PDB file of C-alpha atoms in Angstrom:
ATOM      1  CA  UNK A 269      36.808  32.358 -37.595  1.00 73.00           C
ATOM      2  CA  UNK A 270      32.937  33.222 -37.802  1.00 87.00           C
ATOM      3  CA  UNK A 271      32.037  30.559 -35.140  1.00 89.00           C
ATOM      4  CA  UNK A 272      34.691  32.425 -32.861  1.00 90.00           C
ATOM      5  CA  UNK A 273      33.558  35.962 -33.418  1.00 93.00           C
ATOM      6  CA  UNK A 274      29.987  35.115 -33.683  1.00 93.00           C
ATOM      7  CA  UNK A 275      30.560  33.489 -30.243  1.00 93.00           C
ATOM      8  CA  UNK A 276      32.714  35.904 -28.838  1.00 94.00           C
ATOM      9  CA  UNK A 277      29.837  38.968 -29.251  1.00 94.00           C
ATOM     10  CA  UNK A 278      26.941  36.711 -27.873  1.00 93.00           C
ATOM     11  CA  UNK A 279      28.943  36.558 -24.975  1.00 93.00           C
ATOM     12  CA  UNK A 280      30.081  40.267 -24.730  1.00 94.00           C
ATOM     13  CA  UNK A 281      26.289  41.113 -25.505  1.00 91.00           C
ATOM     14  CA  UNK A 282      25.154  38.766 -22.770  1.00 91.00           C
ATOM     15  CA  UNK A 283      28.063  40.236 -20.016  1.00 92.00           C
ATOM     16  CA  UNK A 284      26.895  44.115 -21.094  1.00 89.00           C
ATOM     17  CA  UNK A 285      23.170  42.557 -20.449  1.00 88.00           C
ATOM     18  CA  UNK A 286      24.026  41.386 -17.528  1.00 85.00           C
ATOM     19  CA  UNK A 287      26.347  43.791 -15.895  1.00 83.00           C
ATOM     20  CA  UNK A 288      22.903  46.788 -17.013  1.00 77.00           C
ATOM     21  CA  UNK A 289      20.568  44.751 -15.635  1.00 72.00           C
ATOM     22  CA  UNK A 290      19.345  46.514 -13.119  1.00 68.00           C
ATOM     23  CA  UNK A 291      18.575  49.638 -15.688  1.00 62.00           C
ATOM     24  CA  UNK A 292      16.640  47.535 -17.902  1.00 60.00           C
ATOM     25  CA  UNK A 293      13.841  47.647 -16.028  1.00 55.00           C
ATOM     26  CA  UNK A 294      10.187  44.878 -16.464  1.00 58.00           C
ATOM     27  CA  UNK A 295      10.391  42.870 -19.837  1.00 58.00           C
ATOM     28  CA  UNK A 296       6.342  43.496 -21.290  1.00 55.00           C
ATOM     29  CA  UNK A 297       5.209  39.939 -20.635  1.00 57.00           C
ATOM     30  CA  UNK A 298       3.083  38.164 -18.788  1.00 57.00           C
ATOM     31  CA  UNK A 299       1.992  40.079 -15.436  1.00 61.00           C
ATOM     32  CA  UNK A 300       4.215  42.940 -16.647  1.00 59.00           C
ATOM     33  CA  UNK A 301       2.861  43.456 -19.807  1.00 55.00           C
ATOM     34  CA  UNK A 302      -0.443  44.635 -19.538  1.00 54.00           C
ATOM     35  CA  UNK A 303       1.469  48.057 -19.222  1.00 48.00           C
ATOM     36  CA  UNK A 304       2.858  47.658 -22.804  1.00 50.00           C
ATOM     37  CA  UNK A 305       2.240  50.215 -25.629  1.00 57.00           C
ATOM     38  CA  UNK A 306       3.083  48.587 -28.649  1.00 64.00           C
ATOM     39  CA  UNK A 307       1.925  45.813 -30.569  1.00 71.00           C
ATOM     40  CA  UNK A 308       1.463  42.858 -28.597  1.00 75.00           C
ATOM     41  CA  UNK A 309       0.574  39.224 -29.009  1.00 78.00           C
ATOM     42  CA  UNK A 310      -1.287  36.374 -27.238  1.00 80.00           C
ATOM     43  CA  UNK A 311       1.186  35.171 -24.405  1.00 81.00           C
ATOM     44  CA  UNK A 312       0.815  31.417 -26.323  1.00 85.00           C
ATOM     45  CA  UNK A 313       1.861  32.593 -29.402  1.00 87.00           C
ATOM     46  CA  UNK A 314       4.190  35.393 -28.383  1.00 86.00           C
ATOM     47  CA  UNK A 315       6.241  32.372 -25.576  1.00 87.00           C
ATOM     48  CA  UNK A 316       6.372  30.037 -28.629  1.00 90.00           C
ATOM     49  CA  UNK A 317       7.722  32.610 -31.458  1.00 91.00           C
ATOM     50  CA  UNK A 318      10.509  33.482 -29.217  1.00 91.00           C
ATOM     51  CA  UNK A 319      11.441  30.331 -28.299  1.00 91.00           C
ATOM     52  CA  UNK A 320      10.573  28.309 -31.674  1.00 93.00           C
ATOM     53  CA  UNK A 321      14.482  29.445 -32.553  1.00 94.00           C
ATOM     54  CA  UNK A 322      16.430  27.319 -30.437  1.00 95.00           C
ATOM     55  CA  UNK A 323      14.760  24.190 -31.585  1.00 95.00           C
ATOM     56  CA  UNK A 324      15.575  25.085 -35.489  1.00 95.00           C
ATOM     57  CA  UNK A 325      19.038  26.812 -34.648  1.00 96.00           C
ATOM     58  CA  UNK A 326      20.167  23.498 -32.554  1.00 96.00           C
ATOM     59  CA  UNK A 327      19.268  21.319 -35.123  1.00 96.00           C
ATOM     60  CA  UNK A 328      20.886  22.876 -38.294  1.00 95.00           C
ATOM     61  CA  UNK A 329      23.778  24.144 -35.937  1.00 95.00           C
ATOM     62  CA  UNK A 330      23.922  19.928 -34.809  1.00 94.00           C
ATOM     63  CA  UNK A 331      23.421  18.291 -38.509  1.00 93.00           C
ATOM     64  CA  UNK A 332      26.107  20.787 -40.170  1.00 91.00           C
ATOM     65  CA  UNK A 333      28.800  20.163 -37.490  1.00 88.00           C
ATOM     66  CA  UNK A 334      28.148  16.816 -37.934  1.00 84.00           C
ATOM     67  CA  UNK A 335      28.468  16.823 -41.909  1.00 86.00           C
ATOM     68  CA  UNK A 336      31.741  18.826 -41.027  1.00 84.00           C
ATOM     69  CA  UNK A 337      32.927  16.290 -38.808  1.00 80.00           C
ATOM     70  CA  UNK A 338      32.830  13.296 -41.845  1.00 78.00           C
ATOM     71  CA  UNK A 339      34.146  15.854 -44.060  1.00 80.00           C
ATOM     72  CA  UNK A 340      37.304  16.401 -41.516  1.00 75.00           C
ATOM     73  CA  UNK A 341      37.715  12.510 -40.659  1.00 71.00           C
ATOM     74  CA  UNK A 342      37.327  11.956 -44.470  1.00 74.00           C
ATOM     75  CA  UNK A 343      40.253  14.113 -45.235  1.00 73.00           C
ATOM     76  CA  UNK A 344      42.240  12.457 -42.397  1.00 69.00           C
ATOM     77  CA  UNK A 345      42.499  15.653 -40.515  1.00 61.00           C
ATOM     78  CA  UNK A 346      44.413  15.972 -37.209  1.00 53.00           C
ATOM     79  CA  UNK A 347      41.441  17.629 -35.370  1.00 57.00           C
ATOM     80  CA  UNK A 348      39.586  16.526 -32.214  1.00 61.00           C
ATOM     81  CA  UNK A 349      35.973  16.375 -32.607  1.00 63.00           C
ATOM     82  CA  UNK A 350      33.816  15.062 -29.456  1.00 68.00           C
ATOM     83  CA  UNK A 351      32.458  11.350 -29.216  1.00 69.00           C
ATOM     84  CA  UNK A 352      29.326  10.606 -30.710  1.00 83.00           C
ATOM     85  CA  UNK A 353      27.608   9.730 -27.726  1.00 89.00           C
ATOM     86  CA  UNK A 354      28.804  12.588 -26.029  1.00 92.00           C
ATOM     87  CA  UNK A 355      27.184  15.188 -28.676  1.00 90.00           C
ATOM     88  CA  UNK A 356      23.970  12.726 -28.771  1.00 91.00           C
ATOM     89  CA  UNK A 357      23.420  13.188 -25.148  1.00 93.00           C
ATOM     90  CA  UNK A 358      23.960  17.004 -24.457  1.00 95.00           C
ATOM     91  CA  UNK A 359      21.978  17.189 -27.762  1.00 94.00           C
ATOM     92  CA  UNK A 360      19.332  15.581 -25.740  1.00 94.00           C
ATOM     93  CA  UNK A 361      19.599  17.656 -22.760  1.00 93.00           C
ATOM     94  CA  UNK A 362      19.389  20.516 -24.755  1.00 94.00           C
ATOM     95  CA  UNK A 363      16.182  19.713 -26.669  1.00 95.00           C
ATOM     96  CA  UNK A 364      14.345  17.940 -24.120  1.00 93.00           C
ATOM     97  CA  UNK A 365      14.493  21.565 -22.157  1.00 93.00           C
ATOM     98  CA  UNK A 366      13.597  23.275 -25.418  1.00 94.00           C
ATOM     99  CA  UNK A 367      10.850  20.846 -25.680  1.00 94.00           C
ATOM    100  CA  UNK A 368       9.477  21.958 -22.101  1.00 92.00           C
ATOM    101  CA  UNK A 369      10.209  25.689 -22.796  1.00 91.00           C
ATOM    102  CA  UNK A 370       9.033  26.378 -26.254  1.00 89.00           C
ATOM    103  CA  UNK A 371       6.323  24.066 -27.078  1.00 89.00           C
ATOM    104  CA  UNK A 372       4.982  22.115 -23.883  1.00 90.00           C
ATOM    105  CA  UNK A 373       5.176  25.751 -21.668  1.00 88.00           C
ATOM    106  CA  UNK A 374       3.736  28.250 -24.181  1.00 87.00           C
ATOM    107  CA  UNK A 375       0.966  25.601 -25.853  1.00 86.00           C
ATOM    108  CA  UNK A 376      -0.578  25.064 -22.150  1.00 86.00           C
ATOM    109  CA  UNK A 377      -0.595  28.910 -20.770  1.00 83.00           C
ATOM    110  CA  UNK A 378      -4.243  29.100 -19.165  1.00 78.00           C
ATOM    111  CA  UNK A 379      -4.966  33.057 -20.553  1.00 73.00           C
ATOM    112  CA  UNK A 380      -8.188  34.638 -18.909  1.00 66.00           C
ATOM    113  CA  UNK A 381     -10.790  35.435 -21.831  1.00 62.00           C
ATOM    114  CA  UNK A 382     -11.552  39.403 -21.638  1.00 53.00           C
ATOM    115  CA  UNK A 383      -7.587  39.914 -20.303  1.00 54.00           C
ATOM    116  CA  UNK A 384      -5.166  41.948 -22.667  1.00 54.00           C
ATOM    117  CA  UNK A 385      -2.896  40.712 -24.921  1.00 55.00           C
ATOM    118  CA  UNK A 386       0.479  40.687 -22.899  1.00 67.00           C
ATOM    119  CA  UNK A 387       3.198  39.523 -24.723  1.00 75.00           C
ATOM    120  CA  UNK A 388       5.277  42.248 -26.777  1.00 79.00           C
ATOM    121  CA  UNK A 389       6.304  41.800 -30.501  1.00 83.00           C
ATOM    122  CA  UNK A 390       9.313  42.985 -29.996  1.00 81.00           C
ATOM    123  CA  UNK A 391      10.288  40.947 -27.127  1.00 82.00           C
ATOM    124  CA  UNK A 392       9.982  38.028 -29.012  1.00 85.00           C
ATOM    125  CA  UNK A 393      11.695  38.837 -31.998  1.00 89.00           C
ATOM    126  CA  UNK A 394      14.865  39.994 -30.009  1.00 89.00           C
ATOM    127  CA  UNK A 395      14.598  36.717 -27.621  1.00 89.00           C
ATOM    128  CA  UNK A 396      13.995  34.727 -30.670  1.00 91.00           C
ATOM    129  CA  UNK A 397      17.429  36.056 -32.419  1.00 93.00           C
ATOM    130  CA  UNK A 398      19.371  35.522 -28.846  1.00 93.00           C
ATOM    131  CA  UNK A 399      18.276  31.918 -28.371  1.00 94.00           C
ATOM    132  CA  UNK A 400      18.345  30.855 -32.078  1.00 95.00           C
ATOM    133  CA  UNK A 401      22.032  31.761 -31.940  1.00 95.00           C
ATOM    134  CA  UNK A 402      23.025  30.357 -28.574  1.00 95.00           C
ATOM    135  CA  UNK A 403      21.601  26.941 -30.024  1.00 96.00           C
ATOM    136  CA  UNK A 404      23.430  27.465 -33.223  1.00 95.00           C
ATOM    137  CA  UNK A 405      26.603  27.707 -31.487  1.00 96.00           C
ATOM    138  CA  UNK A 406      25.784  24.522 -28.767  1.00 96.00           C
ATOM    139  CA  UNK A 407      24.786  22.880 -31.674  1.00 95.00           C
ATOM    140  CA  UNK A 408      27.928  23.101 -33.615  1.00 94.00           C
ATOM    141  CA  UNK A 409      30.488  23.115 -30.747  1.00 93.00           C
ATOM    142  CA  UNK A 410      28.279  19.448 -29.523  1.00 93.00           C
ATOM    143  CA  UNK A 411      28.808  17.922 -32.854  1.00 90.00           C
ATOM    144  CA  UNK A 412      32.234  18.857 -34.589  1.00 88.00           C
ATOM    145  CA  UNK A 413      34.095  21.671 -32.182  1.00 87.00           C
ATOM    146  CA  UNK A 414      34.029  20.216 -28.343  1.00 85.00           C
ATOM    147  CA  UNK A 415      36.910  18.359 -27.295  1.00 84.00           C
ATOM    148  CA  UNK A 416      35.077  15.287 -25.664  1.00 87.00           C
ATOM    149  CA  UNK A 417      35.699  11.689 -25.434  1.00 88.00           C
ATOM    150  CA  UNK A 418      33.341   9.074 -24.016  1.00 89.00           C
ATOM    151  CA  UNK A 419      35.152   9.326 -20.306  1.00 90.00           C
ATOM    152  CA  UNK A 420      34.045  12.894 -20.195  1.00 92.00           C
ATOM    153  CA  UNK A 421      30.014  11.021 -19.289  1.00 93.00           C
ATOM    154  CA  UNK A 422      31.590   9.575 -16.523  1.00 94.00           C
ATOM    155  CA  UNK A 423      33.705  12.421 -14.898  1.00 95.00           C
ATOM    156  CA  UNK A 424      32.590  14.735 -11.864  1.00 96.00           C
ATOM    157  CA  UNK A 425      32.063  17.647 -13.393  1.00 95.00           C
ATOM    158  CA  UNK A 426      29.749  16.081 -16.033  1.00 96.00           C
ATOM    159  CA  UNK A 427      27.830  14.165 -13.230  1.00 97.00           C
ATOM    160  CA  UNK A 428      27.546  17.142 -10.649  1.00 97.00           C
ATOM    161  CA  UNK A 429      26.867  19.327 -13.879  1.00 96.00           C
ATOM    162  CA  UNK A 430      23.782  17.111 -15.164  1.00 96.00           C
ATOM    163  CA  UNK A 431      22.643  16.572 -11.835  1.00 97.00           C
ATOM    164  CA  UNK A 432      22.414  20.773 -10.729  1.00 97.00           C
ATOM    165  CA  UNK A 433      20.899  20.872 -14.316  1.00 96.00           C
ATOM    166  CA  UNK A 434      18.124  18.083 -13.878  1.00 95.00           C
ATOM    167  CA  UNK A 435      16.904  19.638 -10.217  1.00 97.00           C
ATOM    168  CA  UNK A 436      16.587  22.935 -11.610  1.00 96.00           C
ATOM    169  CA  UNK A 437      14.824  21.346 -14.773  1.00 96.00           C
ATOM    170  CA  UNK A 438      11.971  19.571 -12.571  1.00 96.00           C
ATOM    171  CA  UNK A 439      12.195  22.672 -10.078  1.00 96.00           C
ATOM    172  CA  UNK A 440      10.895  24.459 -13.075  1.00 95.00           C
ATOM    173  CA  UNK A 441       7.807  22.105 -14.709  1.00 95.00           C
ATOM    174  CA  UNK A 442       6.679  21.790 -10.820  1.00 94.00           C
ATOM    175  CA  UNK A 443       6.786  25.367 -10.053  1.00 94.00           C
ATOM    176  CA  UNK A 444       5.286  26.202 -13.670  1.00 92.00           C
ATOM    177  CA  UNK A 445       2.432  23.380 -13.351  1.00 91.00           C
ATOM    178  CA  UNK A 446       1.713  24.820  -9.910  1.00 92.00           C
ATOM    179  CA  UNK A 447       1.427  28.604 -11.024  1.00 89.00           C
ATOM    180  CA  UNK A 448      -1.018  27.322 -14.216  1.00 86.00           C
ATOM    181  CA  UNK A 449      -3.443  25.447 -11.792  1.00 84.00           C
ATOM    182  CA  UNK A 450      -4.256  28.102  -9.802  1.00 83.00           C
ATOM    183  CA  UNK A 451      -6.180  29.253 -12.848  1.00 74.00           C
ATOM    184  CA  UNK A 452      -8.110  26.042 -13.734  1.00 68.00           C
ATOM    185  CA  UNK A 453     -10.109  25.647 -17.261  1.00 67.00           C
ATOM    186  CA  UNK A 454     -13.511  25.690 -15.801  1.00 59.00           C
ATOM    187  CA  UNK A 455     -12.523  29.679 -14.275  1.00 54.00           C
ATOM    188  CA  UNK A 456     -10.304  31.331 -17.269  1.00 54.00           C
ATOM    189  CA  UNK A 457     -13.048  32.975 -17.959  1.00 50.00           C
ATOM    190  CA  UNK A 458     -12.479  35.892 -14.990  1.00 54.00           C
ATOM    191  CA  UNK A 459      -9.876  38.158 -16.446  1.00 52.00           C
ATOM    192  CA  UNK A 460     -10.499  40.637 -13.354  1.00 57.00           C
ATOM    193  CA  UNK A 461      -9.298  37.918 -10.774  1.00 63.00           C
ATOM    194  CA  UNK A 462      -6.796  35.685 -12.561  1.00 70.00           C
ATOM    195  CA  UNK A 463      -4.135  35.947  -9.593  1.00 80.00           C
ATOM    196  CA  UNK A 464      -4.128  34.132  -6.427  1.00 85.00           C
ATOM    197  CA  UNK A 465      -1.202  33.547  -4.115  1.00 89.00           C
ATOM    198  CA  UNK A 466       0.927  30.232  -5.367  1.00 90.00           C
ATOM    199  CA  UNK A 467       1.350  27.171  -2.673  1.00 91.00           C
ATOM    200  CA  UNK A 468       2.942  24.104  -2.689  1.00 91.00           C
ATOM    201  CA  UNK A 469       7.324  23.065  -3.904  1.00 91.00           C
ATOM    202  CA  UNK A 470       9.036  25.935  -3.886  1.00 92.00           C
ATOM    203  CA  UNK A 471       6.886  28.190  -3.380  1.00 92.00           C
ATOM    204  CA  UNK A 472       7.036  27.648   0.671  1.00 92.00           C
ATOM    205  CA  UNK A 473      10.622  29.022   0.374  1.00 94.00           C
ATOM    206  CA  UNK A 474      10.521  31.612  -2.486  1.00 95.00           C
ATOM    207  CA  UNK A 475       8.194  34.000  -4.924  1.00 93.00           C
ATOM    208  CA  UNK A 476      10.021  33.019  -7.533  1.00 94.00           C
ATOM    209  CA  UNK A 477      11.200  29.036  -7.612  1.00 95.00           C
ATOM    210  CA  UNK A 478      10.662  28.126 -11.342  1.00 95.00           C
ATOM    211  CA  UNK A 479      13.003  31.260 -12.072  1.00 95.00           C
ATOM    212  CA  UNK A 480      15.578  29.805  -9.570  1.00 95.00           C
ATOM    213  CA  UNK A 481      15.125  26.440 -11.287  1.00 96.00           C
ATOM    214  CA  UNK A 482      15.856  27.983 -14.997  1.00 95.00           C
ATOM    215  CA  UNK A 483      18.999  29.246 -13.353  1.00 96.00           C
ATOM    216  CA  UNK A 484      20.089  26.003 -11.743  1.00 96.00           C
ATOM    217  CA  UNK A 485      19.468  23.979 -15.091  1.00 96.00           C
ATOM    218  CA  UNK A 486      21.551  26.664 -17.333  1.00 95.00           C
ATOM    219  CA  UNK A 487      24.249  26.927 -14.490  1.00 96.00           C
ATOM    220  CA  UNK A 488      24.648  22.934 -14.271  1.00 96.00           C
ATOM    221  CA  UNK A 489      24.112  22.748 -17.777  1.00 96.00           C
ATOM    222  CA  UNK A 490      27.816  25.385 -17.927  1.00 96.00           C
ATOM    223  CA  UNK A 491      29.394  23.148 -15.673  1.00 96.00           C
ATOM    224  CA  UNK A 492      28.477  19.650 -17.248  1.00 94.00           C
ATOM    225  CA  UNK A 493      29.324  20.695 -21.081  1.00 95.00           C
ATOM    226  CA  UNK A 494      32.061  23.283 -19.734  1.00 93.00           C
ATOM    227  CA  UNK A 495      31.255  24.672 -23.044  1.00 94.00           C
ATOM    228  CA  UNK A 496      32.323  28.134 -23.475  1.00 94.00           C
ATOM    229  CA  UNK A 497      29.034  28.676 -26.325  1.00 95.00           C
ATOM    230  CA  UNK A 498      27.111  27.460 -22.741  1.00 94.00           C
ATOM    231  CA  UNK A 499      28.298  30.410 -21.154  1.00 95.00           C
ATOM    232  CA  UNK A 500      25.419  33.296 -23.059  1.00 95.00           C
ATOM    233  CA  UNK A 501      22.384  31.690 -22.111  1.00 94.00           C
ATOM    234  CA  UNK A 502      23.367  31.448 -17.956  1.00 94.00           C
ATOM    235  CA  UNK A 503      24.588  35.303 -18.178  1.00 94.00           C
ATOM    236  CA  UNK A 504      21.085  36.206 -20.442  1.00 93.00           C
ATOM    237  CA  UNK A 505      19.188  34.283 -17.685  1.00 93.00           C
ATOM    238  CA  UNK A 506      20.521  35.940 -14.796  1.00 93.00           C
ATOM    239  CA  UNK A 507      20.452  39.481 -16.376  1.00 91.00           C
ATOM    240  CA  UNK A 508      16.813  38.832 -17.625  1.00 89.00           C
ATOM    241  CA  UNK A 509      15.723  36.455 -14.457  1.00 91.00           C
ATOM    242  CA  UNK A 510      17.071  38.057 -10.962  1.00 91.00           C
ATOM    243  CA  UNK A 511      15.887  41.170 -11.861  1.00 89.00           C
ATOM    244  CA  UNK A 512      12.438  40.756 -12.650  1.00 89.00           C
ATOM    245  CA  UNK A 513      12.231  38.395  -9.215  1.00 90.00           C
ATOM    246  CA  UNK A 514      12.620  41.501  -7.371  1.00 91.00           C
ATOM    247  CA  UNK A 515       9.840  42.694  -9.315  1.00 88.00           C
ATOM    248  CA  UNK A 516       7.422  40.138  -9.438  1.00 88.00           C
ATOM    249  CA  UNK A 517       8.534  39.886  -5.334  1.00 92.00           C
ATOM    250  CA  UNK A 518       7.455  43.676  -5.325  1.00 91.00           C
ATOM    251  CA  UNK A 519       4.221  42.669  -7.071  1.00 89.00           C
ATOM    252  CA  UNK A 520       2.791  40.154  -4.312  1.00 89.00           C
ATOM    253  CA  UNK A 521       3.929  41.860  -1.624  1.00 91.00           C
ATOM    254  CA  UNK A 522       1.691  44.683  -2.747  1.00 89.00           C
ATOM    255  CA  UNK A 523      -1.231  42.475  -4.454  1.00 87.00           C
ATOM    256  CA  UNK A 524      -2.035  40.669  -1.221  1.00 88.00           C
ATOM    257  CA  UNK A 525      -1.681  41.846   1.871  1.00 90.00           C
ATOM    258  CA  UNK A 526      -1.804  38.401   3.439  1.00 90.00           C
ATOM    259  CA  UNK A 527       1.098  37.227   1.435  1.00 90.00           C
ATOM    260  CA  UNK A 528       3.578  35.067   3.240  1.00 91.00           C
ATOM    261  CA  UNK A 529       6.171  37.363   4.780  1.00 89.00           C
ATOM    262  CA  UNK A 530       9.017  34.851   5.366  1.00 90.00           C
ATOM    263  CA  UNK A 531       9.190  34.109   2.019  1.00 93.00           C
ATOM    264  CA  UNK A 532      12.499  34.707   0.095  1.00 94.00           C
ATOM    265  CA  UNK A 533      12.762  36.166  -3.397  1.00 93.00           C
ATOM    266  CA  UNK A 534      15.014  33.783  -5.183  1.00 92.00           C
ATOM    267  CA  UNK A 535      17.677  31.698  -2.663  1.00 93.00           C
ATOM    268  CA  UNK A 536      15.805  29.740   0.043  1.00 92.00           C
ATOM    269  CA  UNK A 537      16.767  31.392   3.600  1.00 90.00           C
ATOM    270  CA  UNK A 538      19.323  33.974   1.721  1.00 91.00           C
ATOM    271  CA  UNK A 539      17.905  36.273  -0.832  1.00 85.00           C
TER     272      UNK A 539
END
């Protein structure tokens, strides 16, 4: 009954987030933050408090469905719980991206010495509660709650699913790794000219491609668990992510007046 409710208002949070997104206006971080009036962190530390959650929420949510599950088959229950192997590898999905977003991503941020701190407290605290309890809830429902068997690794939508979700994965690292080398170690010391136009992947076709990879990976990653606890975290992304595209779209056109006029914002040849 708590699982269901506490899943049932992450996702009627994340809808509401979603359907007001256009009034929320710039989260205060990175580029955007500089504006921001209240107390705010280093970037590095500010990326890996909010995302620290997810790691520590998947893995208690993962080991106590799990010690739920022997309890259950113990007691001879009639209850479906999902294969092993199928909780093992989502579990892997899911921490491998975590792994990439809240430790390999926020540890390597190149910040220019003399810039402000950009990165507000209270952004991470909030985005720290939403993702510790969307990996909670995958956690459990992987483990103990998902009806899955071992044929579900072999069926279309879990092979369409994984692949949409591993494109938009390495759409991401490239497009991140390319934005953090155009500001190499030897020059972080210039805080005045830290921006330069980005080249190279996806950035021939869009402003924006490691945003439009984070939405590919959580959009594959809906269709390959066809989890209904997968659901938040692609309506969270899309409130927080299309809208600040626009913006950041907004930014460059304005920053450099040589910026590449056939690029798209988000879609390649459509948006």
């Amino acid at each position: 009954l708590f699982f269901d409710r506490y899943l049932t208002t992450l996702t009627a949070f994340s809808a509401l987030c979603l359907v007001g997104a256009k009034y929320q206006g710039r989260a205060p971080y990175g580029k955007f933050g500089h504006a921001n009036k209240q107390i705010s962190l280093d970037p590095r530390f500010g990326w890996w408090l909010m995302e620290l959650p997810a790691t520590v929420g998947f893995l208690y949510g993962f080991w106590r469905g799990n010690r739920n599950k022997i309890r259950k088959q113990r007691e001879n229950r009639d209850h479906r719980v999902p294969a092993n192997i199928v909780g093992k590898v989502f579990a892997a999905g899911f921490l491998i991206h975590y792994a990439n977003r809240g430790w390999y991503f926020p540890l390597t941020i190149r910040v220019a010495q003399g810039g402000k701190q950009s990165f507000a407290l209270w952004n991470s605290l909030l985005g720290g509660i939403f993702v510790g309890s969307h990996a909670y809830l995958n956690g459990r429902y992987f483990s103990e709650l998902g009806a899955y068997n071992e044929a579900w690794l072999k069926s279309f939508r879990f092979l369409l699913g994984f692949l949409i979700y591993e494109l938009g994965f390495l759409l991401t690292v490239h497009s991140e790794n390319l934005l953090k080398n155009l500001r190499p170690k030897s020059v972080v010391t210039d805080a005045t000219n830290r921006y330069k136009i980005p080249h190279g992947g996806g950035f021939e076709y869009v402003t924006n491609p490691q945003y439009l990879g984070e939405i590919m990976a959580w959009f594959g990653f809906v269709i390959y668990t066809s989890s209904p606890t997968a659901l938040p975290v692609l309506l969270i992304t899309l409130a927080n992510l299309v809208p600040r595209s626009f913006e950041n779209h907004k930014w460059y056109l304005k920053k450099f007046k040589d910026y590449p006029k056939s690029r798209k914002v988000l879609i390649p040849f459509i948006l």
